[in-house]
Coordinates of C-alpha atoms in Angstrom, one line a residue:
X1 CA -9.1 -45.8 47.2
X2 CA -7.7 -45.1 50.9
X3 CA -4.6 -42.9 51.1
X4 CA -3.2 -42.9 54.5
X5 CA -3.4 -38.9 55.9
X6 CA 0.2 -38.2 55.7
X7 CA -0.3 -38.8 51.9
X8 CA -3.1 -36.3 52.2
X9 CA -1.4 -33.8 54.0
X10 CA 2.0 -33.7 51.8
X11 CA -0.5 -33.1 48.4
X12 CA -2.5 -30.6 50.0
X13 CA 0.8 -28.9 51.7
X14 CA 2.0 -29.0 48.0
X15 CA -0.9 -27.7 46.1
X16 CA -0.9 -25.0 48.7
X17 CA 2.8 -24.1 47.7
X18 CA 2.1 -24.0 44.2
X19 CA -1.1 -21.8 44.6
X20 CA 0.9 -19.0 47.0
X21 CA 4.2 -19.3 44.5
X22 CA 1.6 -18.8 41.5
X23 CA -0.2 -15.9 43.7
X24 CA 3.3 -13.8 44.1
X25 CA 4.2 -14.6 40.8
X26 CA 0.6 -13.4 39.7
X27 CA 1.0 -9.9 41.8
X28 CA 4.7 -9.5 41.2
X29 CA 3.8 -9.3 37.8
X30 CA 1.0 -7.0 38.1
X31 CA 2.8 -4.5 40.0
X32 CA 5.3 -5.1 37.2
X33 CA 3.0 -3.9 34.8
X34 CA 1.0 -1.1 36.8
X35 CA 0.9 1.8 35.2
X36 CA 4.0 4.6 35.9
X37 CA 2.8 7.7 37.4
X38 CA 1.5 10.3 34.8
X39 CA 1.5 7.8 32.5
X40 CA -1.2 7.5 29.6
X41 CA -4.3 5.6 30.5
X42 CA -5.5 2.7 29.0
X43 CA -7.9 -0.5 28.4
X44 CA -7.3 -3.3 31.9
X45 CA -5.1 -5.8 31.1
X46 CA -4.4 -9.5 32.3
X47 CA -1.4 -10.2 33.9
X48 CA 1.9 -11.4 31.3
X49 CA 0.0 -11.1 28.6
X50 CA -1.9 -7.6 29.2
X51 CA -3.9 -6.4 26.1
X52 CA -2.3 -8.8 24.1
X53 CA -5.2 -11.6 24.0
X54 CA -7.9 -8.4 23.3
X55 CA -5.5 -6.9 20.2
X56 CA -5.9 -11.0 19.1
X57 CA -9.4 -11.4 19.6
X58 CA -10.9 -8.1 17.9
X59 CA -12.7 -8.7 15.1
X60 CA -11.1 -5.7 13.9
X61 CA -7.6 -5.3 12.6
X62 CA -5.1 -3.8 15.1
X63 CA -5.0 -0.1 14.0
X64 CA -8.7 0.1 14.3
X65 CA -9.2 -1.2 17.8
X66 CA -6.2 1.7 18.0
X67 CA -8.4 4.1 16.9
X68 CA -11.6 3.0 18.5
X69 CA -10.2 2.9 21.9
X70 CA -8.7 6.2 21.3
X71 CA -11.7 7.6 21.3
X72 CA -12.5 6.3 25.0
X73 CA -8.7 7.0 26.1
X74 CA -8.1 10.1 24.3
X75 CA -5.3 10.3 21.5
X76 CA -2.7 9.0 23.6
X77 CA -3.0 6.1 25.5
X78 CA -1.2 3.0 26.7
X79 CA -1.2 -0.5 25.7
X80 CA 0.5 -3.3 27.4
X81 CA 2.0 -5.9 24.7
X82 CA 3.2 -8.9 27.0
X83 CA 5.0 -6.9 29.7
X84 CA 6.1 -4.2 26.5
X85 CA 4.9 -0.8 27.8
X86 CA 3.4 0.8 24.9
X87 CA 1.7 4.7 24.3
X88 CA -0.3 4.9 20.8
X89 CA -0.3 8.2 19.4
X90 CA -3.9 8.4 17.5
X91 CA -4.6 11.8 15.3
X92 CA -2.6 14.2 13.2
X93 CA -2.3 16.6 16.0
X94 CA -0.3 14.2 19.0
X95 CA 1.7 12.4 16.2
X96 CA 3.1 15.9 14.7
X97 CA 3.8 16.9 18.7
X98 CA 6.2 13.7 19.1
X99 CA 7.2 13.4 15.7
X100 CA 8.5 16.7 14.8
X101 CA 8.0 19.2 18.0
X102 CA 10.0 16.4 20.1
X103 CA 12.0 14.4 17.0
X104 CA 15.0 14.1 18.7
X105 CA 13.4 12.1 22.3
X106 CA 10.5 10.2 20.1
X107 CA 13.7 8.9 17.2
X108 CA 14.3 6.1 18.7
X109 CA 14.0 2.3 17.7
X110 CA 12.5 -0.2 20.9
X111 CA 14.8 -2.7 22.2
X112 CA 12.7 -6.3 21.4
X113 CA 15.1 -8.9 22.9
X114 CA 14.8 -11.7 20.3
X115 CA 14.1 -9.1 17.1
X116 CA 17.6 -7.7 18.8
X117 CA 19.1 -11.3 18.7
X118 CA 18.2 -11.6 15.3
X119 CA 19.5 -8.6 13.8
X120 CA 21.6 -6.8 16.6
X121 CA 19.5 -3.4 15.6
X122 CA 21.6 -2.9 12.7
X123 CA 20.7 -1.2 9.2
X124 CA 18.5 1.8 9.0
X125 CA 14.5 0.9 9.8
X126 CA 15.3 -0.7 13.8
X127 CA 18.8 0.9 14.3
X128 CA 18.8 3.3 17.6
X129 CA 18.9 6.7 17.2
X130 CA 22.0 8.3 17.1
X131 CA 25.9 8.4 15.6
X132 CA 25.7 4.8 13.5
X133 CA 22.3 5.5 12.9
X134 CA 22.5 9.3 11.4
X135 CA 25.9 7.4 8.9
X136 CA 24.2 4.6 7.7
X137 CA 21.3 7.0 6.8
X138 CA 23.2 10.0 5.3
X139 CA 25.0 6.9 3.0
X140 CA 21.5 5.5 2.1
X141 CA 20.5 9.0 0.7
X142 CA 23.8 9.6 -1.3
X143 CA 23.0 6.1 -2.5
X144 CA 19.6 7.4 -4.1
X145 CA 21.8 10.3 -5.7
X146 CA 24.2 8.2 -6.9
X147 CA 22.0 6.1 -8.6
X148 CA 20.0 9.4 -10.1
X149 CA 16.9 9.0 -7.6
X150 CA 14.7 12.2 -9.1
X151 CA 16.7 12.8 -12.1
X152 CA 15.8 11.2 -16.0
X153 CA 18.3 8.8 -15.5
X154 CA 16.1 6.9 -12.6
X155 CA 13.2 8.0 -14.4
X156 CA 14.5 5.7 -17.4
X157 CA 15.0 2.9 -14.8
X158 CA 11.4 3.2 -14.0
X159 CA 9.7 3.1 -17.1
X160 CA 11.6 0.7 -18.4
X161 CA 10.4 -1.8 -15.0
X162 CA 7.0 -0.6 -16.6
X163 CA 8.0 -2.1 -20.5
X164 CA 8.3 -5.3 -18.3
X165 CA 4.8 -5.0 -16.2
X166 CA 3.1 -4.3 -19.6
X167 CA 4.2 -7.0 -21.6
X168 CA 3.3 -9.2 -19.0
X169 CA -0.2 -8.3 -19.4
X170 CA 0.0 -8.9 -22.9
X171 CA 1.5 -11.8 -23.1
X172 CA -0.5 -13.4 -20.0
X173 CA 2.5 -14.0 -17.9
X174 CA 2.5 -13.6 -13.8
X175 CA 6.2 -12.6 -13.9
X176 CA 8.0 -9.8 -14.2
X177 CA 11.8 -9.5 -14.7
X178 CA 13.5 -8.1 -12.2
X179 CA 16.8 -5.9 -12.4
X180 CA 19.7 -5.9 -9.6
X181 CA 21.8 -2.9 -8.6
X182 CA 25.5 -3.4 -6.8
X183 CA 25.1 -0.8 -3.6
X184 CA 28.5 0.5 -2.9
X185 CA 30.0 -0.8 -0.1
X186 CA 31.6 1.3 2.5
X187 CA 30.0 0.4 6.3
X188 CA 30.6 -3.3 7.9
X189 CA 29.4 -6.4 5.7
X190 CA 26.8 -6.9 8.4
X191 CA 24.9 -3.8 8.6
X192 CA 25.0 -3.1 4.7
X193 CA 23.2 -6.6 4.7
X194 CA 20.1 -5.4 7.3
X195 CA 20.2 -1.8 5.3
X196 CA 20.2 -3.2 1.6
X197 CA 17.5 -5.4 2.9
X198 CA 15.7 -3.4 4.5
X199 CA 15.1 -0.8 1.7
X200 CA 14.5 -3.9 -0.9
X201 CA 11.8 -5.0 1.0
X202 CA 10.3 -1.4 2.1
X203 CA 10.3 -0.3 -1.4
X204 CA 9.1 -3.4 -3.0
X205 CA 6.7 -4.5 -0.5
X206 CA 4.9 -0.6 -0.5
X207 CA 5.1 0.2 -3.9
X208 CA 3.5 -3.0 -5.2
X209 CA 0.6 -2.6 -2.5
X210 CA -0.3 1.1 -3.4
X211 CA -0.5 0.2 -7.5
X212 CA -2.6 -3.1 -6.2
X213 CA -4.6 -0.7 -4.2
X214 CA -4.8 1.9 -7.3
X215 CA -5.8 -1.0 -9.8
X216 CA -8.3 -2.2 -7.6
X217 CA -10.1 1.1 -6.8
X218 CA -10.0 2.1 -10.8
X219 CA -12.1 -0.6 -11.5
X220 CA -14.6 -0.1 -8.6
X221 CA -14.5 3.8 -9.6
X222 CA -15.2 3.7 -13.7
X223 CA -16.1 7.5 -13.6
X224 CA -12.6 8.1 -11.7
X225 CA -10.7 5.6 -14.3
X226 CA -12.2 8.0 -16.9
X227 CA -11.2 11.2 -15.6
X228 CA -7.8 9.7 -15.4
X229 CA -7.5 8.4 -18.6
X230 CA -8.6 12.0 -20.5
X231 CA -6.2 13.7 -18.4
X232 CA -3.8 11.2 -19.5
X233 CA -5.3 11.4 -23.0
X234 CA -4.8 15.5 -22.9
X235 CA -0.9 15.9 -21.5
X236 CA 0.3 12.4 -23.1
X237 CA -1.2 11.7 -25.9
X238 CA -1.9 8.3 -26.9
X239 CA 1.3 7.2 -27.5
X240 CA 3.7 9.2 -26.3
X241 CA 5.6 7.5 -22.6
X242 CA 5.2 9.5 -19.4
X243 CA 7.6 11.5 -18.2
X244 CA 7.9 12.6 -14.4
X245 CA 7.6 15.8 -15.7
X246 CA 4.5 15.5 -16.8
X247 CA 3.4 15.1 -13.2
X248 CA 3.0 18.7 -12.3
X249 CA 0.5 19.2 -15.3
X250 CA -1.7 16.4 -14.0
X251 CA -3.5 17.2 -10.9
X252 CA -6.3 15.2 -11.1
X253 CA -4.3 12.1 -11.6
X254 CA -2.2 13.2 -8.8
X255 CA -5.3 13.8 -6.1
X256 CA -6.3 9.9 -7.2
X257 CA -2.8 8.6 -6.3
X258 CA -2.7 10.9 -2.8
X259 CA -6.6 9.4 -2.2
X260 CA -5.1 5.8 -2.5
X261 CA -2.4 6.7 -0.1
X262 CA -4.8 8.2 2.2
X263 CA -7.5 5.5 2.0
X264 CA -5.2 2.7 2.3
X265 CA -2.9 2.9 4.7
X266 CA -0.5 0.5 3.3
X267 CA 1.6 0.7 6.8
X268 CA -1.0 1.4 9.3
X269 CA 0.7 1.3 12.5
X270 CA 4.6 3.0 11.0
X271 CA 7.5 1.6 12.1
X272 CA 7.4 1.9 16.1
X273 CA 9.3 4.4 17.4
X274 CA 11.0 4.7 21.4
X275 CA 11.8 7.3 23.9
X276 CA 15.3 8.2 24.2
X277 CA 14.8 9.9 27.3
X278 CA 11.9 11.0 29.5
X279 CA 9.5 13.3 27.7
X280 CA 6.1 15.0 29.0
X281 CA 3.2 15.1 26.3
X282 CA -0.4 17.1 26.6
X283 CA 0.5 16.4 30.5
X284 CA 1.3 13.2 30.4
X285 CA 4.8 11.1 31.6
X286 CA 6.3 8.9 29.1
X287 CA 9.6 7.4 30.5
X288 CA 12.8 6.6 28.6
X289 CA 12.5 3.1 26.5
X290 CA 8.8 3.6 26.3
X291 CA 7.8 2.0 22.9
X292 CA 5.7 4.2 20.5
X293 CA 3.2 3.2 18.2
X294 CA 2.2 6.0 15.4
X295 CA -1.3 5.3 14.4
X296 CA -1.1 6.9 11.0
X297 CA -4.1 5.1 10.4
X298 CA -6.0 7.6 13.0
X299 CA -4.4 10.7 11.0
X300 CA -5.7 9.9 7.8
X301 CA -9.2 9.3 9.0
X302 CA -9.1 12.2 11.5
X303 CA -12.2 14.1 11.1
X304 CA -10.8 17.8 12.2
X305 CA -8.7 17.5 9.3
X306 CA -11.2 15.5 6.5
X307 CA -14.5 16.1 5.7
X308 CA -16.3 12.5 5.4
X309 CA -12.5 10.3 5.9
X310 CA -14.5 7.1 5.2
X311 CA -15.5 8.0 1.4
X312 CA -13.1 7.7 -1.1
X313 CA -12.8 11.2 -3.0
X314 CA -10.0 12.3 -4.7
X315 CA -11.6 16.2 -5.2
X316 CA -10.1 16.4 -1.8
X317 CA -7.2 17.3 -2.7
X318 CA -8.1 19.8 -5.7
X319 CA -8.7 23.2 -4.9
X320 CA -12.0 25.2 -6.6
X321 CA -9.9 25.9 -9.5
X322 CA -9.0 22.2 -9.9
X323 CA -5.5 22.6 -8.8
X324 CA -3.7 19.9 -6.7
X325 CA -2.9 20.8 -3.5
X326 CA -1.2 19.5 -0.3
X327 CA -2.9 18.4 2.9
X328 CA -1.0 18.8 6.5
X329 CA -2.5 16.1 7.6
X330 CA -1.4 13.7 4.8
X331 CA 1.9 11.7 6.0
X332 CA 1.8 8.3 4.7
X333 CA 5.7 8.1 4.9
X334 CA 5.6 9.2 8.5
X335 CA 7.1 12.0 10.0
X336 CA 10.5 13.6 11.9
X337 CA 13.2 12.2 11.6
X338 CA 12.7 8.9 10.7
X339 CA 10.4 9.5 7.9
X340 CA 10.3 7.0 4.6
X341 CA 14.1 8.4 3.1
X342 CA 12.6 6.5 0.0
X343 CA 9.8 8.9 -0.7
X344 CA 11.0 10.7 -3.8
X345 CA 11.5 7.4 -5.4
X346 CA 8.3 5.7 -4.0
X347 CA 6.3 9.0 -5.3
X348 CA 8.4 8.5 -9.0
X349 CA 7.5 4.7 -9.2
X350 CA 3.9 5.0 -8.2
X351 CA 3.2 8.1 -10.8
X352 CA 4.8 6.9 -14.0
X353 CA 3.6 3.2 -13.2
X354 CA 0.1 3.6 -12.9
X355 CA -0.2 6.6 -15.4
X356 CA 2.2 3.8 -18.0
X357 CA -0.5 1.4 -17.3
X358 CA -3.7 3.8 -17.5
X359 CA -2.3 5.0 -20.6
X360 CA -2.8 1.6 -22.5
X361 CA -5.3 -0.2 -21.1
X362 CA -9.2 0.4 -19.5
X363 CA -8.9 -1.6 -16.0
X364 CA -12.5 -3.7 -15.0
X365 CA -13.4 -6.5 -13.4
X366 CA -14.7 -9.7 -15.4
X367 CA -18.1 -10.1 -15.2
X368 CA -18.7 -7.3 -13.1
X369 CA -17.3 -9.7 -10.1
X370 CA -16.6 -7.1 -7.1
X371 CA -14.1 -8.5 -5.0
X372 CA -13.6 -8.8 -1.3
X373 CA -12.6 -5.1 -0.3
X374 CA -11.7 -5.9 3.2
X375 CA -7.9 -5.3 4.0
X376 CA -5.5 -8.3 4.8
X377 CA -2.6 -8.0 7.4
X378 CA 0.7 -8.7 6.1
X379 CA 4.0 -7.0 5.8
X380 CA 1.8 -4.0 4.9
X381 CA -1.8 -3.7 4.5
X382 CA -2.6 -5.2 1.5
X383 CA -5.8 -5.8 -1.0
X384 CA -7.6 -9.4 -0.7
X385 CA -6.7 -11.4 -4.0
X386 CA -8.8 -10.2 -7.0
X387 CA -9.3 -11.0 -10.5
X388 CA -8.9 -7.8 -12.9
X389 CA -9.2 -7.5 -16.6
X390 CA -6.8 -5.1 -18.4
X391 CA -8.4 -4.2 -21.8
X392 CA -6.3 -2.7 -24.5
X393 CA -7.8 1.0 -25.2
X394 CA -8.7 1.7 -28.5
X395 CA -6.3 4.6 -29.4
X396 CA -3.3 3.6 -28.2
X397 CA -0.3 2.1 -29.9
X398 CA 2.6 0.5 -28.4
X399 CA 5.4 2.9 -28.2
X400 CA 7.0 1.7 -24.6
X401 CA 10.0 -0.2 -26.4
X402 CA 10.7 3.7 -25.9
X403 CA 11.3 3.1 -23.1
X404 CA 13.8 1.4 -22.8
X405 CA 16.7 4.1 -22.9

C-alpha cells in the first residue's frame, strides 16, 4: 500500500529518535557501570543487567561459577548484579584480610532499595553497621544467656526437641512438635520483629540442613555410620542420653560433624557484607557502599589449606593420635564481626541431635536406592529429597523419656 513521503519521513524521523535515545541510554548506562579505578577485575558484562543473565544461565550453582571464575580473575574480583557493584572474596586467605584484618570497613550490610522498603534494615542479619546495630546484637547474646545457651539447662531443652524427633520415627509421623519461647522485650516492636525473626529462621533453616546433610552422608558412608555408632557405643552406652559433655570425649564423631559442615556449605555465599568506607585490598580500590560477597564456599574447598577438598574425609580433622583438632580454615559461621552469634547453640543442637539419633537407630537407604546428591538452592543449600530408613539397633532401649527434665 502507498504512503504519501511525509508519512515516510515522520516514521523514519521517529525510529531514528528512538534508536539515538536507546543509544545514550545504552552508553550512559555503560559508563555507569565501567569499572572504578583500581577496582577488582572481572567477567564483561551487558549493559543493566551485567553478569546477571551469565550467574542465571550457568549450569552451575552461583558459588561455583564464584569459584571457577576466581581462578581466572584471581581471589577477588568484581561482579556486576544489575547495576549492584559487587567484589567476591574467594579463598580462606582474602576473606580473613576483609573479615577480620579490616572488620570494622568490611561490617557493613548493602543498601538493596526494595529489600530496604521491605524491612527498613532493621533486626540483626541486614542492619548497618554501627550504634543500633552493636545494641540489638549485644541484647541478642544476653538473650542466649538468659535462656542458658551452653549451660544444662539449654542442654535439657535440646534433648528433649530430640524425645520429639525420635518418636516421630517410631511412630511414622512427619511432624514434630514444636516449642515457643517469649523473647524479652526491650528495643522498638518493629525491630524485635526482623531480629526474633531473623534468628527463628537462621537457626531453624541451618540446623535442620546440616542433620539432613549428616543423615544423608551416614547412609552413603556405612563404614563412617559404624565408627560413629562404637564411639557412641564406648562413651554412652546403649542407653544412657547424651550429654554435651560427652562431646569432648568423642572426637571421631566430632571430625564427622565438622566434615559435614565443611562439605556442605549449607550458606554458600554468607550473608553479604558492604564497605563502610573506602578500603585498599592486595592493591586493589574498593569504594565505600561496595557490596561484598564471602564465598565461603571457595574457603572450604581451598586447596592450600585441604588436601583432596572434593572427597569427603572426616580423618581430616583428627590428628595421628586420633585427637580432634581445629582447622583455620574452617569458618562455616563466617567470620569478624558479623559472624553466626548463634554458633554455640547451633554447635549444641547439631551434636546431641545427631549423636540422640545415632544412638538408637542404624540409618540406610531402602533397597539400596542412592539418592540424587546434587545440592538444591533454597534459603540454604540444601539436600535433594531422599527416602531414608531408620532401623532400630539391637542393643538399645528407650531411655529418652529421660529426657525430658
Amino acid at each position: 500500500m502507498w504512503e504519501p513521503p511525509g508519512v515516510q519521513a515522520c516514521a523514519a524521523a521517529l525510529a531514528g529518535a528512538l534508536l539515538l535515545v536507546l543509544s545514550v541510554l545504552v552508553v550512559r548506562q555503560l559508563l555507569r557501570q565501567r569499572r572504578p579505578a583500581g577496582f577488582p577485575p572481572g567477567p564483561p558484562r551487558l549493559p543493566f543487567i551485567g553478569n546477571i543473565g551469565s550467574l542465571a544461565m550457568s549450569a552451575e550453582l552461583p558459588h561455583v561459577y564464584m569459584r571457577r571464575q576466581s581462578r581466572v580473575y584471581g581471589e577477588i574480583f568484581s561482579l556486576d548484579l544489575g547495576g549492584i557493584s559487587t567484589v567476591v572474596l574467594n579463598g580462606y586467605d582474602v576473606v580473613k584480610e576483609c573479615l577480620v584484618h579490616q572488620s570494622e570497613i568490611f561490617a557493613d550490610r548493602p543498601c538493596f532499595p526494595l529489600f530496604m522498603k521491605m524491612t527498613k534494615m532493621g533486626g540483626l542479619l541486614n542492619s548497618r553497621y554501627g550504634r543500633g546495630w552493636i545494641d540489638h546484637r549485644r541484647l541478642a547474646v544476653n538473650s542466649f544467656h538468659y535462656f542458658g545457651c551452653g549451660q544444662k539447662s539449654f542442654e535439657s531443652k535440646i534433648l528433649e526437641e530430640t524425645q520429639f524427633l525420635i518418636d516421630a520415627i517410631k511412630t511414622y509421623k512427619d511432624e514434630m512438635d514444636q516449642g515457643e519461647n517469649d523473647l524479652l522485650s526491650t528495643f522498638s516492636k518493629e525491630n524485635l520483629v526482623f531480629s526474633v525473626g531473623e534468628l527463628i529462621i537462621a537457626g531453624t533453616e541451618t540446623t535442620t540442613n546440616v542433620l539432613r546433610w549428616a543423615v544423608l552422608f551416614m547412609a552413603l558412608y556405612p563404614n563412617i555410620q559404624g565408627q560413629v555408632h562404637k564411639e557412641i557405643d564406648l562413651i554412652m552406652g546403649y542407653n544412657r542420653r547424651p550429654s554435651w559433655e560427652d562431646k569432648c570425649k568423642m572426637p571421631y564423631t566430632e571430625a564427622v560433624l565438622h566434615e559435614v559442615l565443611r562439605f556442605c556449605n549449607i550458606v554458600p555465599l554468607g550473608i553479604f557484607h558492604a564497605t563502610s568506607e573506602d578500603a585498599i585490598v592486595r592493591g586493589y580500590s574498593i569504594p565505600k557502599g561496595t557490596t561484598v560477597i564471602t564465598n565461603l564456599y571457595s574457603v572450604h574447598f581451598d586447596e592450600k589449606y585441604w588436601k583432596d577438598p572434593d572427597i569427603f574425609y572426616p580423618e581430616r580433622f583428627l590428628d595421628n593420635s586420633g585427637c580432634f583438632t581445629r582447622k583455620e580454615a574452617f569458618i562455616p559461621f563466617s567470620l569478624g564481626r558479623r559472624h553466626c552469634l548463634g554458633e554455640q547453640l547451633a554447635r549444641m543442637e547439631m551434636f546431641l541431635f545427631f549423636t540422640a539419633l545415632l544412638q538408637q537407630f542404624h540409618l540406610h537407604f531402602p533397597h539400596e536406592l542412592v539418592p540424587n546428591l546434587k545440592p538444591r538452592l533454597g534459603m540454604t543449600l540444601q539436600p535433594q529429597s531422599y527416602l531414608i530408613c531408620a532401623e532400630k539397633r539391637r542393643k538399645c532401649t528407650t531411655v529418652l523419656g529421660d529426657y525430658l527434665v
